[in-house]
XYZ file of C-alpha atoms in Angstrom:
119
model
C -0.565 -4.200 17.409
C -0.419 -5.461 13.851
C 2.789 -6.630 12.226
C 3.198 -5.976 8.509
C 5.685 -7.384 6.036
C 5.844 -6.098 2.459
C 7.176 -7.922 -0.568
C 7.124 -7.651 -4.329
C 9.226 -4.595 -5.022
C 11.891 -4.526 -7.705
C 13.345 -2.863 -10.761
C 11.101 -2.584 -13.806
C 10.827 -0.501 -16.954
C 8.282 2.195 -17.612
C 4.990 0.662 -18.669
C 5.556 -2.547 -16.728
C 3.505 -3.877 -13.835
C 4.305 -4.967 -10.294
C 2.202 -6.334 -7.480
C 3.137 -5.515 -3.926
C 1.973 -7.760 -1.123
C 1.546 -7.046 2.566
C 1.288 -9.894 5.052
C -0.458 -8.941 8.286
C -0.297 -10.693 11.625
C -1.207 -9.907 15.202
C -4.380 -8.083 16.221
C -6.091 -8.292 12.816
C -9.502 -8.131 14.438
C -8.639 -4.606 15.541
C -7.708 -3.416 12.063
C -9.792 -0.604 10.580
C -7.970 0.067 7.322
C -4.880 -0.829 5.355
C -2.965 1.534 3.131
C 0.055 1.898 0.921
C 2.312 4.911 1.268
C 5.426 5.770 -0.663
C 8.430 7.985 -0.133
C 10.784 9.041 -2.886
C 14.262 10.461 -2.149
C 14.020 14.040 -0.989
C 10.235 13.961 -0.878
C 7.670 13.613 1.852
C 5.840 10.376 2.390
C 2.535 10.306 0.538
C -0.588 8.184 0.766
C -0.993 6.176 -2.421
C -4.093 4.108 -1.716
C -6.161 2.820 1.171
C -8.914 0.308 1.778
C -11.163 -0.383 4.719
C -10.578 -3.807 6.215
C -14.253 -4.834 6.414
C -15.939 -2.937 3.560
C -14.825 -2.086 0.041
C -14.247 1.579 0.590
C -11.127 2.592 -1.357
C -9.108 5.770 -1.799
C -6.502 6.543 -4.463
C -4.166 9.456 -4.874
C -4.794 11.341 -8.101
C -1.339 10.429 -9.342
C -2.172 6.700 -9.383
C -5.893 6.618 -10.215
C -6.605 4.299 -13.090
C -3.180 2.640 -12.805
C -3.021 1.198 -9.279
C -5.501 -1.107 -7.578
C -5.583 -1.813 -3.856
C -7.165 -5.009 -2.589
C -7.128 -7.338 0.363
C -7.815 -10.951 1.222
C -9.166 -11.077 4.755
C -8.954 -14.862 4.978
C -5.262 -14.810 4.078
C -4.633 -11.610 6.071
C -3.023 -10.077 3.007
C -3.125 -6.713 1.329
C -2.077 -6.003 -2.229
C -1.200 -3.107 -4.476
C -1.384 -3.890 -8.166
C 0.624 -1.290 -10.050
C 0.178 -1.060 -13.813
C 1.565 1.344 -16.400
C 4.379 2.241 -14.057
C 6.189 5.527 -14.572
C 9.660 6.645 -13.451
C 7.978 9.040 -11.013
C 6.513 6.026 -9.220
C 10.028 5.177 -8.020
C 9.988 5.145 -4.215
C 10.057 2.992 -1.130
C 6.537 1.657 -0.651
C 5.216 1.044 2.835
C 2.225 -0.957 3.973
C 0.402 0.577 6.924
C -2.536 -0.382 9.086
C -4.879 1.776 11.109
C -6.348 0.246 14.201
C -9.962 0.696 15.264
C -10.150 3.881 17.282
C -6.770 5.121 16.090
C -6.633 8.576 14.549
C -3.994 7.628 12.002
C -2.014 4.719 10.656
C -0.122 3.324 13.611
C 1.388 0.118 12.284
C 4.025 0.095 9.558
C 5.976 -2.377 7.514
C 9.665 -2.065 6.753
C 9.137 -0.917 3.169
C 9.971 -2.332 -0.233
C 11.848 -0.522 -2.996
C 10.195 0.051 -6.354
C 12.393 1.443 -9.114
C 11.012 2.285 -12.541
C 13.527 2.996 -15.276
C 12.615 5.172 -18.302
């Protein structure tokens, strides 16, 4: 199991930037990928971005391409989501998630951090 703790959320204005951080602990050696999901009120949870833990293979949802950047620091056991040009529709609870080697889906989750973007 991998334990994940997010930080960095907050209230910002449209056009501003935020950087979310995800601290990982536990069975890091068994981690295959890390991702950021978000869930807005009344909406389903959606995958925002993902990155493989050992190679630089990244995925971005169309809604955030060109504005968000996912990265990781293996030595520090940290994941990051740099969010630029934020829009009100980016308002959501953001979750860090990890997929273990051999797992079919993301099976480790953080507690979430709120991001609110005002117009």
